[in-house]
Amino acid sequence: MSDQEDRTGNPFAAPSRHADRRASRERLLAVLFRLLTYAILACAMGIFLGVVIRGAPVIFQAQAPFINTDFFTQLPETLVVYEDAQGEVRKLSATRFEEMRSANPDRQFSIVDSYSYSGGGILGPLVGTALLIAICMVISLSVGIAAAIYLNEYSSKGRFMAAVRLAILNLAGVPSIVFGLFGLGLFCLAAPNLVPVDEIADRSIFSFAIPFTSAAISFEGWGACMLAGGCTLAIMILPVIITAAEESLRAVPHGFREASLALGATRWQTIRKSVLPYAFPGMLTASILGITRVAGETAPIMFTAAVAHKDKLPWIGDDPEASWIGRLLEFFFQSVQALPYHIYTVAAKIPQSDYNRDMQYGSVFVFMALVFFFAALSIWLRARIRRKLHW
Amino acid sequence: MDSGKQRRFAKRGKGFLGLTRADAIRYFFGGNASLAIFILLLICVFLFKEAAGFLPGHHAGLTKWRRSGQEFVDILNVAVDGHTRLGSALNIGYFAELNATSKAEQQQLFSYRAVLQRVKGTVRGPAGRLKKLLKEFTEAGEKLAEAEQDLAGADLDPARQASLRAALPGYRAVIAEVEPRIAMLEERIAEGVAEALAGDEVWEGQNLVADDREAVAEAICDQFEAAEQKHPWVAGLEDFVREKKAERTPQLAGFKEAVTAFRNAIRPVKDLISPLREAASELKQQAIAAESAPKRKAALLAGAEATNDLAERARKLAAAEAVVVAAPPYDEVAEGFYAETAAFEAVVADLRKEIDAAVEALPATGELADPSARENLERFRNSLADYRESLDRAVARAKDWRHDEPYPQVKSFLVFLIGKEWITNSSWHDFYGLMPLFTGSLLISMIALVVSVPFALGAAIYVNQMASRREQNLIKPAIEFIQAIPSVVLGFFGIMVLGTLLRDVSQVSWLAWVPGFPLQERLNILNAGLLLAFMAVPTIFTLCEDALNNVPQAYASGALALGATRMQTILRIIVPTALSGIIAAVLLGFGRIIGETMVVLLVAGGKIQIPDFSKGIGVVGEAAHTMTGIIAQETGEVDRGSLHWRALFMVGLVLFSISLAVNWGAQIILRRFQRHGT
């Protein structure tokens, strides 16, 4: 806004030096606001570049596949730093080192140092995170969308509804670590579990035997496992899903419902045929947004699901003879590695040295790339929906 | 076709369990919606369930602390603790004064040693191997020399001669093999040292001018080349310092005597306390043992009952017999404590006299040359009055102390809520006081808010009121991306980059005026606060922007029509109208910050202590611990159901309550805003 315009636009303002000074002060203020805005973006850029510059060299390489495939196909392992016969210091992940040593029994190596979790790749954490997200999204989407349908389509204003909305708002503000404690208390230590009668744990709150079998239902919890982590994350993300799903339902014009109802459709038919299909893209966006939040969370899965070390992938069972139901139970009731927890482990729980930088920056880079991919996807989808759906 | 069925159902009026299908669907969805309330209740229930028993357990622990006399010892110990702090201030002051004439040289020596240590650290691997090789080399050399001497010397029997001769090539081979490796390692070490010295890492934290740095680097290089020999520069410095100190010592004899007198004055008090401490400790052990005794006895008896082996049964019965179920001798031991009260009063009176004498003998602050010495002495004099008062209080409390006075329930709760110590796994007594964690959380959140609010609000105003459409389309998604950055990644960034960056910046000499600079540690409150500020920006920005957006257009139009400039409209009309929304946004941002875990766990420094506020704003340079951090760190490691475990759930409950209160406050403010907006 130039002072020229200011004066002509305001016939009552006296053209004085005072006005001039004011105009320049206002311009300065505008520049300040702009600077503040771009300072935020610059910080973001700095963090982003910092991770890319240090992380990309771990992931990409100059030779043929151009991507460090080992990093994506191996489980985290101990990194062995050794000195070979020429006196060169090299590093290898533990399995590779053993392979090489058994292949060259006559060569001399002296192991200098070893670092846990710093060698190999991040396949285990990646798979674990994917499974946790899948479980979480299945639960939270089914419950969240149903709740949103009720809130937007059925509910009338009332004390109960006010309470529900207040509860959702409050739930959204609960710290993630509290969800972690809650998940630990409920899912890991108190949820009903099917156990053999003679193996009921002492901590069981309440248990009863199922007649005619040797099994019992015991409220002793599931221990730290994938299912407990997924459920905890689902509860944490529920308010976000409900709010977003409700918003996309609200965006469907009222005319659609009225037309359908006027044609004699029941309320459920109306919802199924003329509301949900139009709200679906919005819900999809919301769920992807939910994924970005869930994927980044560490605190809720710290005690409910995640472990630092695991030497096999989740779907490889201990017992090849087990029945399919046994396998299924084993699958869901095992602890998993997770990418954020892996990063926490390599960044803070093991001794630091230059040798674990690769693992640290590589994991962080992949993690950021994943999260940003989902964030970009949701932003892009939303823009598309806005362009496509005009009512 | 579905509707036909529906109509039939409707006509009959009742479906399954008296529900029509439509009702069933409705209740299904309704059930899912009410799950939100249910979950909130469940969170309360399960936090309470695990935290239940904390207060009684805590109270029982404190009762034991009192009855066993540990409380008494802690009361007396106040005298020692305060004295130790004062004494160390004096000591620091004395040495600062002693070193005043050779300060720069000492600083150089100190830097030299510190850098040398770090350089040694960087070549630790090769150096270790070199040492091993050198040993091999010398051993082989010695053996070779010995063998040669034997061979050259007197006449040996042929068999021995032959064996010696046979061994010779082996020794030579070892020497030949090891020698080049030694040379290579030495070269590598020299390279490593040069490289480390050329880099900045080893110099971190050392305030050296370029010349000094060069001298230090040269001295270190020489040190590695001619091992065990002092570089003349270093030797010269050491001599100089020694000389100066020797010169200074007689001048400061009076000072030193006063300091020693002061520090020795506490001895009798310590001597008095230490047997009491042992007695209290032992009594507490007995109390703990006595508590579990009935259970152990019952278990042994049950075991004896169950076994059929006669010998085993007899053994178990005997063991059960041996378990003492008697109450520990509280009263008896307490009598001993009461008896010491008078003695304590007497020693404290002596202590006072000696302190007075020592203070008399101290030089006046003005006489001292060194600023640090003056500062420490000043601090000593200032806190002396406090200490004297604390002595009075300790004597009074010791007199009033009664081991059998029941510990008030309310007080045990207060000890948790406003207790200043969180000490766990201690051999003396575990204290669960929330204050260190709470102040840490609060301080970090405050820094984060102070930093993030101007940025977020400024950006919101800019994007909402001034930016072009194009800019909006760039900035809004970018800020959404910031929201998507996982907190553990930010924490990692804080450890790897921001911590080092902040410390380096804080050591720039022209920034020395900033309170708290130079920072002593990489992981501190400031670092965590800045990262959390970055995390809070998207939340506050989005909500502020919403609030600005909700201001009716008519307000702005009206202001502009009255001749206000654009900026006047924004600052005097739009922002004030949206103010309640902005306050709610800040509150919600606060809620998000105080509940954040990973960043503070990784970056705050993990020191469980109330930050030292005496430094003013400089307190931001300290390490701290937080409520969220302690839960994340300790929950995985403590025994389920122990008092410590329950304490952590109590901390969780406090966090939960804070988040509910913050949300509730934001709701109230927002509701008022909505009324205003329409």
CSV table of C-alpha atoms in Angstrom, one decimal, chain A residues 1 6 10 22 26 29-30 33-34 36-41 43-44 46-47 51 83 86-89 110 112-113 142-143 146-147 149-151 154 160 163-164 166-179 181-182 184-186 189-190 203 205 235 238 266 268-269 289 292 296 298-299 302-303 340 343-344 347-348 352 357 360-361 364 367-368 371-372 375-376 379 382, chain B residues 2-3 6 21 25-26 28-30 32-37 39-40 42-43 46-47 49-50 124-125 129 181 184-185 188 454-456 458-459 461-463 466 471 474-475 477-482 484-490 492-493 495-497 534 537 563 565-568 571 591 595 597-598 601-602 628 631-632 635-636 640 645 648-649 652 655-656 659-660 663-664 667 671:
chain,number,residue,atom,x,y,z
A,1,MET,CA,0.0,0.0,0.0
A,6,ASP,CA,-3.2,6.2,1.0
A,10,ASN,CA,-8.4,8.8,2.2
A,22,ARG,CA,3.6,6.1,9.1
A,26,GLU,CA,3.9,0.2,7.9
A,29,LEU,CA,6.1,-4.0,9.4
A,30,ALA,CA,5.0,-5.7,6.3
A,33,PHE,CA,5.9,-10.2,8.7
A,34,ARG,CA,7.2,-11.5,5.5
A,36,LEU,CA,9.1,-14.1,9.8
A,37,THR,CA,7.2,-16.2,7.4
A,38,TYR,CA,10.1,-17.0,5.2
A,39,ALA,CA,12.3,-17.6,8.3
A,40,ILE,CA,10.1,-20.5,9.1
A,41,LEU,CA,10.4,-21.9,5.6
A,43,CYS,CA,14.5,-23.4,9.0
A,44,ALA,CA,12.5,-26.2,7.4
A,46,GLY,CA,17.8,-26.2,6.5
A,47,ILE,CA,16.7,-29.3,8.3
A,51,VAL,CA,19.2,-34.7,6.2
A,83,GLU,CA,41.7,-53.8,10.4
A,86,GLN,CA,47.2,-54.2,5.0
A,87,GLY,CA,46.4,-52.1,8.0
A,88,GLU,CA,43.3,-50.5,6.4
A,89,VAL,CA,40.4,-49.9,8.7
A,110,SER,CA,41.9,-57.7,14.1
A,112,VAL,CA,38.8,-52.8,16.3
A,113,ASP,CA,35.3,-52.1,17.5
A,142,SER,CA,-13.6,-48.2,10.6
A,143,VAL,CA,-14.4,-46.7,14.0
A,146,ALA,CA,-18.7,-44.8,11.6
A,147,ALA,CA,-18.4,-42.2,14.3
A,149,ILE,CA,-21.4,-40.7,10.0
A,150,TYR,CA,-23.2,-40.7,13.3
A,151,LEU,CA,-22.1,-37.2,14.2
A,154,TYR,CA,-27.8,-38.9,12.6
A,160,PHE,CA,-24.9,-36.2,24.8
A,163,ALA,CA,-20.2,-34.5,25.5
A,164,VAL,CA,-19.0,-36.6,22.5
A,166,LEU,CA,-15.9,-32.3,23.9
A,167,ALA,CA,-14.4,-35.8,24.4
A,168,ILE,CA,-13.1,-35.9,20.8
A,169,LEU,CA,-11.6,-32.4,21.2
A,170,ASN,CA,-10.0,-33.4,24.5
A,171,LEU,CA,-8.7,-36.7,23.1
A,172,ALA,CA,-7.0,-34.8,20.4
A,173,GLY,CA,-5.0,-32.8,23.0
A,174,VAL,CA,-3.8,-35.7,25.1
A,175,PRO,CA,0.0,-36.1,24.8
A,176,SER,CA,1.2,-39.1,22.9
A,177,ILE,CA,3.2,-40.5,25.8
A,178,VAL,CA,0.1,-40.6,27.8
A,179,PHE,CA,-1.5,-42.7,25.1
A,181,LEU,CA,1.0,-45.4,29.1
A,182,PHE,CA,-2.6,-46.0,28.5
A,184,LEU,CA,0.6,-50.2,28.2
A,185,GLY,CA,-2.0,-50.4,30.9
A,186,LEU,CA,-4.9,-51.6,28.8
A,189,LEU,CA,-1.4,-55.6,30.8
A,190,ALA,CA,-5.2,-55.9,31.0
A,203,ARG,CA,-1.2,-60.2,36.9
A,205,ILE,CA,-7.2,-59.2,36.6
A,235,ILE,CA,-6.8,-44.6,19.5
A,238,LEU,CA,-9.0,-41.4,16.2
A,266,THR,CA,-34.3,-44.8,3.9
A,268,TRP,CA,-29.1,-45.6,5.5
A,269,GLN,CA,-29.7,-46.0,1.8
A,289,LEU,CA,-2.9,-37.5,6.6
A,292,THR,CA,1.8,-39.4,8.2
A,296,GLY,CA,6.1,-40.4,12.9
A,298,THR,CA,7.6,-43.0,18.7
A,299,ALA,CA,6.2,-42.4,22.2
A,302,MET,CA,7.9,-47.4,22.9
A,303,PHE,CA,6.4,-49.7,25.5
A,340,PRO,CA,11.1,-44.2,14.5
A,343,ILE,CA,16.2,-44.1,14.9
A,344,TYR,CA,15.8,-43.4,18.6
A,347,ALA,CA,20.7,-41.9,17.8
A,348,ALA,CA,20.6,-42.1,21.6
A,352,GLN,CA,28.2,-42.6,19.1
A,357,ARG,CA,26.6,-42.0,11.1
A,360,GLN,CA,21.6,-42.8,11.4
A,361,TYR,CA,21.4,-40.5,8.5
A,364,VAL,CA,16.4,-40.6,9.0
A,367,PHE,CA,11.9,-42.0,7.2
A,368,MET,CA,11.6,-38.4,6.1
A,371,VAL,CA,6.6,-39.3,5.6
A,372,PHE,CA,6.9,-36.5,3.1
A,375,ALA,CA,2.1,-35.8,3.1
A,376,ALA,CA,2.6,-34.7,-0.5
A,379,ILE,CA,-1.9,-32.4,-0.3
A,382,ARG,CA,-6.9,-32.7,-1.7
B,2,ASP,CA,-34.6,-53.5,0.2
B,3,SER,CA,-37.3,-51.0,0.9
B,6,GLN,CA,-37.9,-52.3,5.3
B,21,ARG,CA,-33.0,-52.3,11.1
B,25,ILE,CA,-27.7,-49.0,12.0
B,26,ARG,CA,-28.2,-45.8,13.9
B,28,PHE,CA,-24.1,-49.0,15.6
B,29,PHE,CA,-22.9,-45.6,14.4
B,30,GLY,CA,-23.9,-44.0,17.6
B,32,ASN,CA,-18.8,-45.8,17.5
B,33,ALA,CA,-19.3,-42.1,18.2
B,34,SER,CA,-19.7,-42.5,21.9
B,35,LEU,CA,-16.5,-44.5,21.8
B,36,ALA,CA,-14.7,-41.2,22.2
B,37,ILE,CA,-16.2,-40.7,25.6
B,39,ILE,CA,-11.9,-44.0,25.5
B,40,LEU,CA,-11.4,-40.9,27.5
B,42,LEU,CA,-10.8,-45.7,29.9
B,43,ILE,CA,-7.6,-43.5,29.8
B,46,PHE,CA,-6.2,-47.2,33.4
B,47,LEU,CA,-4.0,-44.3,34.4
B,49,LYS,CA,-5.5,-48.1,38.0
B,50,GLU,CA,-1.7,-48.2,37.6
B,124,ARG,CA,43.2,-44.5,20.1
B,125,GLY,CA,42.8,-47.5,17.8
B,129,ARG,CA,47.8,-51.5,18.1
B,181,ARG,CA,53.9,-52.3,10.3
B,184,MET,CA,53.1,-47.6,8.9
B,185,LEU,CA,51.2,-47.3,12.1
B,188,ARG,CA,49.1,-43.3,10.3
B,454,PRO,CA,5.9,-14.2,17.0
B,455,PHE,CA,6.9,-16.4,14.0
B,456,ALA,CA,3.6,-18.2,13.8
B,458,GLY,CA,3.5,-13.1,12.0
B,459,ALA,CA,3.3,-15.7,9.3
B,461,ILE,CA,-1.0,-12.4,9.5
B,462,TYR,CA,1.2,-12.3,6.4
B,463,VAL,CA,-0.4,-15.3,4.7
B,466,MET,CA,-0.9,-9.7,2.7
B,471,GLU,CA,2.5,-17.2,-2.1
B,474,LEU,CA,3.4,-22.2,-1.5
B,475,ILE,CA,3.5,-21.4,2.2
B,477,PRO,CA,1.5,-26.7,2.1
B,478,ALA,CA,5.1,-26.0,3.2
B,479,ILE,CA,3.9,-25.5,6.7
B,480,GLU,CA,1.9,-28.7,6.5
B,481,PHE,CA,5.1,-30.4,5.6
B,482,ILE,CA,6.7,-29.0,8.7
B,484,ALA,CA,4.7,-33.9,9.1
B,485,ILE,CA,8.3,-33.9,10.2
B,486,PRO,CA,8.5,-36.7,12.8
B,487,SER,CA,9.6,-35.6,16.3
B,488,VAL,CA,12.3,-38.2,16.5
B,489,VAL,CA,13.9,-36.8,13.4
B,490,LEU,CA,13.8,-33.3,14.9
B,492,PHE,CA,18.1,-36.4,16.0
B,493,PHE,CA,18.7,-33.1,14.2
B,495,ILE,CA,21.7,-33.9,18.8
B,496,MET,CA,23.7,-33.9,15.5
B,497,VAL,CA,23.4,-30.4,14.2
B,534,PHE,CA,9.7,-25.2,15.4
B,537,VAL,CA,4.7,-23.3,14.6
B,563,GLY,CA,-9.8,5.6,6.1
B,565,THR,CA,-4.6,2.0,6.3
B,566,ARG,CA,-4.2,-1.6,5.5
B,567,MET,CA,-1.8,-2.1,8.4
B,568,GLN,CA,-4.0,-0.2,10.8
B,571,LEU,CA,-3.4,-4.5,13.7
B,591,GLY,CA,-0.6,-28.2,25.1
B,595,GLY,CA,3.1,-33.2,25.7
B,597,THR,CA,8.2,-36.5,24.2
B,598,MET,CA,10.9,-37.5,21.7
B,601,LEU,CA,14.0,-37.0,25.6
B,602,LEU,CA,16.8,-36.7,23.1
B,628,THR,CA,7.3,-36.7,29.3
B,631,ILE,CA,8.1,-41.5,31.5
B,632,ALA,CA,9.6,-42.5,28.2
B,635,THR,CA,8.9,-46.9,32.2
B,636,GLY,CA,10.5,-49.6,30.2
B,640,ARG,CA,5.8,-53.5,37.1
B,645,TRP,CA,6.3,-47.6,38.2
B,648,LEU,CA,5.6,-42.7,36.6
B,649,PHE,CA,1.9,-43.3,36.0
B,652,GLY,CA,1.3,-39.4,33.3
B,655,LEU,CA,0.3,-34.6,32.2
B,656,PHE,CA,-3.2,-35.8,31.3
B,659,SER,CA,-3.6,-31.4,28.7
B,660,LEU,CA,-7.3,-31.5,29.7
B,663,ASN,CA,-7.9,-27.9,26.1
B,664,TRP,CA,-10.8,-26.9,28.3
B,667,GLN,CA,-12.6,-24.3,24.4
B,671,ARG,CA,-16.7,-20.3,22.5
